[in-house]
Amino acid sequence: MTFAPASNPLLPRLGLPLALPPLLGGCSSLVVLSPAGDVAQQQGNLVLMSTLLMLVIIVPVLALTVLFAWKYRAANKEARYDPDWDHSTQLELVIWAAPLLIIICLGALTWVGTHMLDPYRPLGKNAPAESAIAQAKPLEVEVVALDWKWLFIYPEEGIATVNEFAAPVGRPINFKISASSVMNSFYIPALAGQIYAMPGMETKLHAVFDETGEYTGFSSNYSGAGFSKMRFAANSLPEDEFEAWVAKAKAGGGNLDRATYLELEKPSEGDPAKTYATVDPELYNAIMNMCVEPGKMCMHDIMMVDAKGGAGEESIGQTDHLLYDKYAARGTQAGPAHTPETTEDSAPHSPAHNERPQSHSTH
């Protein structure tokens, strides 16, 4: 008869601490705490400061919990037992004053950080007038979230790229951000915080690279089947290398006009980086106003019609130029649920001009 060797109960306990270093090794690449831009640096400092302030309460509470459990254990017969004690002014002061001070500090940090790190706030307002950031001319970049890739338009350089973004180090960047079909989120952790990209709207982000390097941007808002592959290269380059990058794009790319864009915006995953040597200067405005397709009414025109009281009864049946569901237009099932067409029999009755609507109140 053979016997299995007795297991040592200490081995599992010793194995857990030994397993922690490899697991925690991945924390060394936390990009949020390794910023390459001024805005990201301030956001990282805000996270650290808020965490430290909260630890001022958390650490003493955890320590006192262990201390009280040990001191007043059943085996400790020397611990003083006072069942009639129910109040201490000094203890109440500490219990309420400390959290209140922490909340005041966190509130002040939140208030200041919310205004100083407002993505719509130009960087020059935060910098001294003589600083390089305040004096440098911003780089204008128009960003469009597609299914499932990113389009970057450089209006002043006259080029466009797909899944590749580059900017010179130390130069402020003014992002204008929109989307083609569904809500998305633009995020380069090493540069600045995330900001939403929405169809028919424009959001803004101001940021700057402080260091050269190769970084990664991605979508931080679920947007469909290819969401996980919506990643792009974000490169911070010296000024001369950025100019060379622009020159290379102009030399080897095609033309991004409306017809090319309509092909580009069709759903695809894992697209390689691509450049366009020229771009329609009105393309971004058409994308943002959802009227790239021929015959579509632009959003600003719709708002103008609404401001004037509508287009009249003759426009009731003319709705083709107002349909913006790209999924339905492509015949896919990824879009919203299909809404049945309204017929005369199923349409709700509307009172005529000389007919008073019936009241549902009783007297």
Protein backbone atom coordinates (compact mmCIF):
# COMPACT_ATOMS: atom_id res chain seq x y z
CA MET A 1 0.00 0.00 0.00
CA THR A 2 1.32 3.41 -0.96
CA PHE A 3 0.57 6.65 0.79
CA ALA A 4 0.41 10.07 -0.81
CA PRO A 5 2.84 12.53 0.74
CA ALA A 6 1.24 14.83 3.26
CA SER A 7 0.61 18.30 1.88
CA ASN A 8 2.05 21.28 3.66
CA PRO A 9 -0.74 23.75 4.58
CA LEU A 10 1.76 26.62 4.46
CA LEU A 11 2.52 26.17 0.76
CA PRO A 12 -0.71 27.79 -0.54
CA ARG A 13 -0.18 30.70 1.82
CA LEU A 14 3.41 31.17 0.67
CA GLY A 15 2.44 30.81 -2.98
CA LEU A 16 0.08 33.79 -2.95
CA PRO A 17 2.73 36.41 -2.05
CA LEU A 18 5.12 34.85 -4.55
CA ALA A 19 2.49 35.16 -7.29
CA LEU A 20 1.83 38.86 -6.64
CA PRO A 21 5.03 40.33 -8.19
CA PRO A 22 4.38 38.83 -11.68
CA LEU A 23 0.75 39.96 -11.52
CA LEU A 24 1.65 43.48 -10.43
CA GLY A 25 4.39 43.71 -13.03
CA GLY A 26 1.82 44.81 -15.61
CA CYS A 27 1.04 47.91 -13.55
CA SER A 28 4.36 49.44 -14.60
CA SER A 29 2.86 50.32 -18.00
CA LEU A 30 -0.11 52.32 -16.70
CA VAL A 31 -0.22 54.95 -19.42
CA VAL A 32 -2.55 57.21 -17.44
CA LEU A 33 0.21 57.63 -14.86
CA SER A 34 2.92 57.90 -17.55
CA PRO A 35 1.69 60.94 -19.50
CA ALA A 36 3.40 62.51 -22.49
CA GLY A 37 1.35 65.71 -22.53
CA ASP A 38 0.68 68.63 -20.24
CA VAL A 39 -3.06 67.95 -19.96
CA ALA A 40 -2.51 64.25 -19.25
CA GLN A 41 0.09 65.18 -16.64
CA GLN A 42 -2.37 67.42 -14.81
CA GLN A 43 -5.04 64.73 -14.99
CA GLY A 44 -2.61 62.17 -13.56
CA ASN A 45 -1.73 64.54 -10.72
CA LEU A 46 -5.43 65.01 -10.01
CA VAL A 47 -5.94 61.24 -9.80
CA LEU A 48 -2.98 60.81 -7.44
CA MET A 49 -3.99 63.73 -5.22
CA SER A 50 -7.59 62.51 -4.97
CA THR A 51 -6.41 58.99 -4.13
CA LEU A 52 -4.07 60.22 -1.40
CA LEU A 53 -6.80 62.34 0.16
CA MET A 54 -9.15 59.36 0.26
CA LEU A 55 -6.44 57.17 1.77
CA VAL A 56 -6.22 59.63 4.68
CA ILE A 57 -9.59 58.22 5.77
CA ILE A 58 -9.35 54.66 4.44
CA VAL A 59 -5.98 53.70 5.97
CA PRO A 60 -6.79 54.76 9.57
CA VAL A 61 -10.20 53.07 9.40
CA LEU A 62 -8.67 49.78 8.22
CA ALA A 63 -5.88 49.99 10.78
CA LEU A 64 -8.28 50.73 13.65
CA THR A 65 -10.53 47.87 12.55
CA VAL A 66 -7.65 45.42 12.91
CA LEU A 67 -6.52 47.04 16.18
CA PHE A 68 -9.96 46.89 17.79
CA ALA A 69 -10.53 43.31 16.66
CA TRP A 70 -7.22 42.29 18.22
CA LYS A 71 -7.52 44.30 21.43
CA TYR A 72 -11.09 43.31 22.25
CA ARG A 73 -10.82 39.65 21.29
CA ALA A 74 -12.41 37.13 23.61
CA ALA A 75 -9.04 35.83 24.83
CA ASN A 76 -7.89 39.26 26.04
CA LYS A 77 -9.25 39.39 29.58
CA GLU A 78 -7.42 42.66 30.36
CA ALA A 79 -9.44 44.71 27.84
CA ARG A 80 -11.74 47.17 29.56
CA TYR A 81 -15.44 46.49 28.99
CA ASP A 82 -17.75 49.49 29.45
CA PRO A 83 -21.31 48.70 28.30
CA ASP A 84 -22.69 52.03 29.52
CA TRP A 85 -20.38 54.22 27.38
CA ASP A 86 -22.22 55.93 24.52
CA HIS A 87 -20.69 59.35 23.81
CA SER A 88 -17.39 61.20 23.45
CA THR A 89 -17.23 64.79 22.25
CA GLN A 90 -13.58 64.45 21.24
CA LEU A 91 -14.28 61.28 19.26
CA GLU A 92 -17.33 62.81 17.56
CA LEU A 93 -15.23 65.81 16.56
CA VAL A 94 -12.60 63.61 14.93
CA ILE A 95 -15.15 61.33 13.25
CA TRP A 96 -17.04 64.23 11.62
CA ALA A 97 -14.32 66.84 11.11
CA ALA A 98 -11.82 64.64 9.28
CA PRO A 99 -14.24 63.44 6.53
CA LEU A 100 -15.65 66.95 6.20
CA LEU A 101 -12.18 68.39 5.58
CA ILE A 102 -11.45 65.65 3.05
CA ILE A 103 -14.70 66.40 1.19
CA ILE A 104 -13.89 70.12 1.15
CA CYS A 105 -10.43 69.40 -0.30
CA LEU A 106 -11.83 67.00 -2.90
CA GLY A 107 -14.52 69.52 -3.83
CA ALA A 108 -11.92 72.26 -4.30
CA LEU A 109 -9.75 69.98 -6.45
CA THR A 110 -12.77 68.99 -8.53
CA TRP A 111 -13.89 72.60 -9.04
CA VAL A 112 -10.44 73.86 -10.05
CA GLY A 113 -9.64 70.80 -12.16
CA THR A 114 -12.98 70.91 -13.98
CA HIS A 115 -12.35 74.47 -15.15
CA MET A 116 -8.59 74.28 -15.76
CA LEU A 117 -8.85 70.96 -17.63
CA ASP A 118 -11.99 71.84 -19.60
CA PRO A 119 -11.39 70.20 -23.03
CA TYR A 120 -12.91 73.28 -24.71
CA ARG A 121 -10.44 75.63 -22.97
CA PRO A 122 -7.52 76.68 -25.23
CA LEU A 123 -4.15 75.79 -23.73
CA GLY A 124 -2.89 79.37 -24.00
CA LYS A 125 -5.31 80.45 -21.25
CA ASN A 126 -3.54 78.17 -18.78
CA ALA A 127 0.00 79.17 -19.76
CA PRO A 128 1.97 82.38 -19.16
CA ALA A 129 1.93 84.82 -22.07
CA GLU A 130 5.67 84.37 -22.67
CA SER A 131 5.53 80.55 -22.73
CA ALA A 132 6.13 78.55 -25.90
CA ILE A 133 2.63 77.04 -25.75
CA ALA A 134 0.97 80.46 -25.68
CA GLN A 135 3.05 81.73 -28.62
CA ALA A 136 2.93 78.63 -30.85
CA LYS A 137 0.36 78.40 -33.61
CA PRO A 138 -2.05 75.51 -32.87
CA LEU A 139 -2.28 72.50 -35.15
CA GLU A 140 -5.84 72.09 -36.42
CA VAL A 141 -7.05 68.49 -36.68
CA GLU A 142 -10.55 67.31 -37.62
CA VAL A 143 -11.38 63.83 -36.30
CA VAL A 144 -14.20 61.58 -37.50
CA ALA A 145 -15.14 58.29 -35.83
CA LEU A 146 -16.13 55.78 -38.52
CA ASP A 147 -17.21 52.13 -38.36
CA TRP A 148 -14.63 50.97 -37.15
CA LYS A 149 -11.70 53.23 -37.81
CA TRP A 150 -10.57 56.82 -37.32
CA LEU A 151 -10.27 59.55 -39.94
CA PHE A 152 -7.95 62.50 -39.31
CA ILE A 153 -8.18 65.57 -41.54
CA TYR A 154 -5.47 68.25 -41.44
CA PRO A 155 -7.23 71.24 -43.07
CA GLU A 156 -4.20 73.56 -43.07
CA GLU A 157 -1.87 70.90 -44.46
CA GLY A 158 -4.52 69.65 -46.92
CA ILE A 159 -4.03 65.96 -46.10
CA ALA A 160 -6.00 63.21 -44.37
CA THR A 161 -5.06 59.93 -42.71
CA VAL A 162 -6.83 56.80 -41.54
CA ASN A 163 -5.81 55.15 -38.26
CA GLU A 164 -2.68 57.29 -37.97
CA PHE A 165 -2.26 60.58 -36.15
CA ALA A 166 0.89 62.67 -35.85
CA ALA A 167 1.66 66.03 -34.28
CA PRO A 168 4.80 68.05 -33.55
CA VAL A 169 6.01 68.05 -29.96
CA GLY A 170 5.38 71.24 -27.99
CA ARG A 171 2.76 72.58 -30.40
CA PRO A 172 -0.85 72.95 -29.18
CA ILE A 173 -3.40 70.74 -30.94
CA ASN A 174 -6.99 71.86 -31.54
CA PHE A 175 -9.17 68.81 -32.17
CA LYS A 176 -12.63 69.09 -33.72
CA ILE A 177 -14.37 65.76 -33.27
CA SER A 178 -17.48 64.24 -34.84
CA ALA A 179 -18.79 60.82 -35.90
CA SER A 180 -20.32 59.21 -38.94
CA SER A 181 -22.97 56.80 -37.65
CA VAL A 182 -23.08 56.15 -33.89
CA MET A 183 -21.77 57.72 -30.70
CA ASN A 184 -18.10 57.01 -30.01
CA SER A 185 -15.29 58.26 -27.78
CA PHE A 186 -11.87 59.61 -28.80
CA TYR A 187 -9.08 58.80 -26.35
CA ILE A 188 -5.28 59.10 -26.38
CA PRO A 189 -4.38 58.36 -22.72
CA ALA A 190 -0.83 59.72 -22.97
CA LEU A 191 -2.09 63.03 -24.42
CA ALA A 192 -5.38 63.99 -22.72
CA GLY A 193 -8.69 62.67 -21.44
CA GLN A 194 -11.37 61.05 -23.55
CA ILE A 195 -14.11 63.04 -25.24
CA TYR A 196 -17.23 61.84 -27.02
CA ALA A 197 -17.67 61.82 -30.79
CA MET A 198 -21.31 62.12 -31.89
CA PRO A 199 -22.95 62.27 -35.34
CA GLY A 200 -24.46 65.61 -36.22
CA MET A 201 -22.46 67.33 -33.49
CA GLU A 202 -18.96 68.63 -32.87
CA THR A 203 -16.94 68.33 -29.68
CA LYS A 204 -13.55 69.90 -29.04
CA LEU A 205 -10.33 68.95 -27.31
CA HIS A 206 -7.17 70.98 -26.71
CA ALA A 207 -3.93 69.18 -25.89
CA VAL A 208 -0.16 69.20 -26.46
CA PHE A 209 2.63 66.61 -26.52
CA ASP A 210 5.54 67.35 -24.18
CA GLU A 211 7.64 64.38 -25.28
CA THR A 212 8.36 62.65 -28.55
CA GLY A 213 7.32 59.04 -28.85
CA GLU A 214 4.93 56.48 -30.28
CA TYR A 215 1.63 56.15 -28.46
CA THR A 216 -1.76 54.55 -29.02
CA GLY A 217 -5.25 55.98 -29.26
CA PHE A 218 -8.50 54.08 -29.28
CA SER A 219 -12.25 54.23 -28.82
CA SER A 220 -13.38 54.11 -25.19
CA ASN A 221 -17.11 53.83 -25.94
CA TYR A 222 -18.68 50.66 -27.32
CA SER A 223 -19.86 51.27 -30.88
CA GLY A 224 -20.53 47.90 -32.43
CA ALA A 225 -18.91 44.68 -33.58
CA GLY A 226 -15.55 46.20 -34.56
CA PHE A 227 -15.20 48.41 -31.50
CA SER A 228 -12.24 46.51 -30.03
CA LYS A 229 -10.14 47.14 -33.15
CA MET A 230 -10.71 50.90 -33.27
CA ARG A 231 -7.09 51.65 -32.41
CA PHE A 232 -4.69 54.04 -34.12
CA ALA A 233 -1.08 55.16 -33.89
CA ALA A 234 -0.53 58.53 -32.20
CA ASN A 235 2.99 59.80 -32.84
CA SER A 236 4.67 62.83 -31.30
CA LEU A 237 7.41 64.04 -33.66
CA PRO A 238 10.01 66.79 -33.77
CA GLU A 239 8.92 69.69 -36.00
CA ASP A 240 11.18 68.71 -38.92
CA GLU A 241 10.04 65.07 -38.81
CA PHE A 242 6.41 66.18 -38.75
CA GLU A 243 6.97 68.31 -41.85
CA ALA A 244 8.61 65.32 -43.53
CA TRP A 245 5.64 63.16 -42.55
CA VAL A 246 3.24 65.69 -44.13
CA ALA A 247 5.37 65.85 -47.29
CA LYS A 248 5.35 62.05 -47.55
CA ALA A 249 1.56 61.99 -47.22
CA LYS A 250 1.21 64.57 -49.99
CA ALA A 251 3.51 62.61 -52.26
CA GLY A 252 2.01 59.16 -51.92
CA GLY A 253 -1.70 59.48 -51.14
CA GLY A 254 -4.86 59.77 -53.20
CA ASN A 255 -7.73 62.26 -53.13
CA LEU A 256 -10.35 62.17 -50.39
CA ASP A 257 -13.51 63.59 -51.92
CA ARG A 258 -17.12 62.85 -51.06
CA ALA A 259 -17.35 59.75 -53.24
CA THR A 260 -14.16 58.32 -51.74
CA TYR A 261 -15.39 59.10 -48.25
CA LEU A 262 -18.69 57.27 -48.80
CA GLU A 263 -16.68 54.15 -49.65
CA LEU A 264 -14.32 54.70 -46.71
CA GLU A 265 -17.09 55.04 -44.12
CA LYS A 266 -18.50 51.58 -44.86
CA PRO A 267 -17.97 49.23 -41.90
CA SER A 268 -14.57 47.53 -41.77
CA GLU A 269 -12.22 46.27 -39.06
CA GLY A 270 -8.47 46.39 -38.57
CA ASP A 271 -7.79 48.79 -41.44
CA PRO A 272 -4.09 49.58 -41.97
CA ALA A 273 -2.88 53.16 -41.81
CA LYS A 274 -3.62 55.11 -44.99
CA THR A 275 -2.94 58.66 -46.19
CA TYR A 276 -4.62 61.02 -48.66
CA ALA A 277 -2.59 63.67 -50.46
CA THR A 278 -5.57 65.99 -50.94
CA VAL A 279 -8.92 66.36 -49.24
CA ASP A 280 -12.14 68.20 -50.03
CA PRO A 281 -11.99 71.34 -47.83
CA GLU A 282 -15.74 71.13 -47.15
CA LEU A 283 -15.78 67.42 -46.37
CA TYR A 284 -15.61 67.69 -42.59
CA ASN A 285 -18.46 70.22 -42.45
CA ALA A 286 -20.55 67.91 -44.64
CA ILE A 287 -19.76 64.96 -42.35
CA MET A 288 -20.65 66.90 -39.23
CA ASN A 289 -23.90 68.12 -40.83
CA MET A 290 -24.68 64.58 -42.07
CA CYS A 291 -25.08 65.59 -45.69
CA VAL A 292 -22.17 63.95 -47.53
CA GLU A 293 -24.56 61.80 -49.56
CA PRO A 294 -26.13 63.57 -52.55
CA GLY A 295 -29.63 64.85 -51.87
CA LYS A 296 -29.37 64.90 -48.07
CA MET A 297 -30.38 68.08 -46.25
CA CYS A 298 -27.67 69.40 -43.93
CA MET A 299 -28.34 69.73 -40.23
CA HIS A 300 -27.82 73.50 -40.26
CA ASP A 301 -30.38 73.81 -43.06
CA ILE A 302 -32.87 71.76 -41.04
CA MET A 303 -32.38 74.04 -38.04
CA MET A 304 -32.92 77.07 -40.27
CA VAL A 305 -36.18 75.60 -41.57
CA ASP A 306 -37.31 74.90 -38.01
CA ALA A 307 -36.41 78.43 -36.95
CA LYS A 308 -38.66 79.79 -39.69
CA GLY A 309 -41.61 77.65 -38.59
CA GLY A 310 -41.31 74.66 -40.92
CA ALA A 311 -41.35 73.98 -44.63
CA GLY A 312 -45.12 73.85 -45.14
CA GLU A 313 -47.65 71.12 -45.83
CA GLU A 314 -46.18 70.36 -49.25
CA SER A 315 -43.05 68.94 -47.57
CA ILE A 316 -44.89 66.37 -45.41
CA GLY A 317 -44.43 63.51 -47.84
CA GLN A 318 -40.90 64.45 -48.86
CA THR A 319 -38.73 62.69 -46.26
CA ASP A 320 -36.02 60.91 -48.26
CA HIS A 321 -33.58 63.78 -47.76
CA LEU A 322 -34.17 63.58 -43.99
CA LEU A 323 -33.32 59.88 -43.49
CA TYR A 324 -29.90 59.51 -41.87
CA ASP A 325 -29.89 55.88 -40.68
CA LYS A 326 -26.78 54.54 -42.40
CA TYR A 327 -27.40 50.99 -41.20
CA ALA A 328 -30.87 50.92 -42.74
CA ALA A 329 -29.52 52.43 -45.95
CA ARG A 330 -26.93 49.63 -46.18
CA GLY A 331 -29.53 46.97 -45.48
CA THR A 332 -27.75 45.72 -42.35
CA GLN A 333 -29.19 44.67 -39.00
CA ALA A 334 -26.75 46.67 -36.87
CA GLY A 335 -28.91 49.76 -36.66
CA PRO A 336 -31.99 50.59 -34.63
CA ALA A 337 -35.07 48.42 -34.78
CA HIS A 338 -37.20 48.87 -37.88
CA THR A 339 -40.18 51.15 -37.42
CA PRO A 340 -43.27 50.13 -39.42
CA GLU A 341 -44.41 52.57 -42.02
CA THR A 342 -47.39 54.69 -41.03
CA THR A 343 -50.52 54.27 -43.17
CA GLU A 344 -53.72 56.24 -43.21
CA ASP A 345 -55.48 53.47 -41.25
CA SER A 346 -52.79 53.21 -38.57
CA ALA A 347 -51.89 56.89 -38.31
CA PRO A 348 -53.27 58.72 -35.28
CA HIS A 349 -56.11 61.07 -36.07
CA SER A 350 -55.14 64.72 -36.08
CA PRO A 351 -57.89 67.32 -35.61
CA ALA A 352 -58.61 69.58 -38.53
CA HIS A 353 -57.95 73.29 -38.34
CA ASN A 354 -61.59 74.03 -37.42
CA GLU A 355 -62.03 71.01 -35.14
CA ARG A 356 -61.44 71.32 -31.42
CA PRO A 357 -59.67 68.35 -29.81
CA GLN A 358 -61.88 66.44 -27.39
CA SER A 359 -61.14 66.88 -23.72
CA HIS A 360 -60.57 63.77 -21.61
CA SER A 361 -61.42 65.51 -18.35
CA THR A 362 -64.73 64.82 -16.64
CA HIS A 363 -66.92 67.28 -14.77
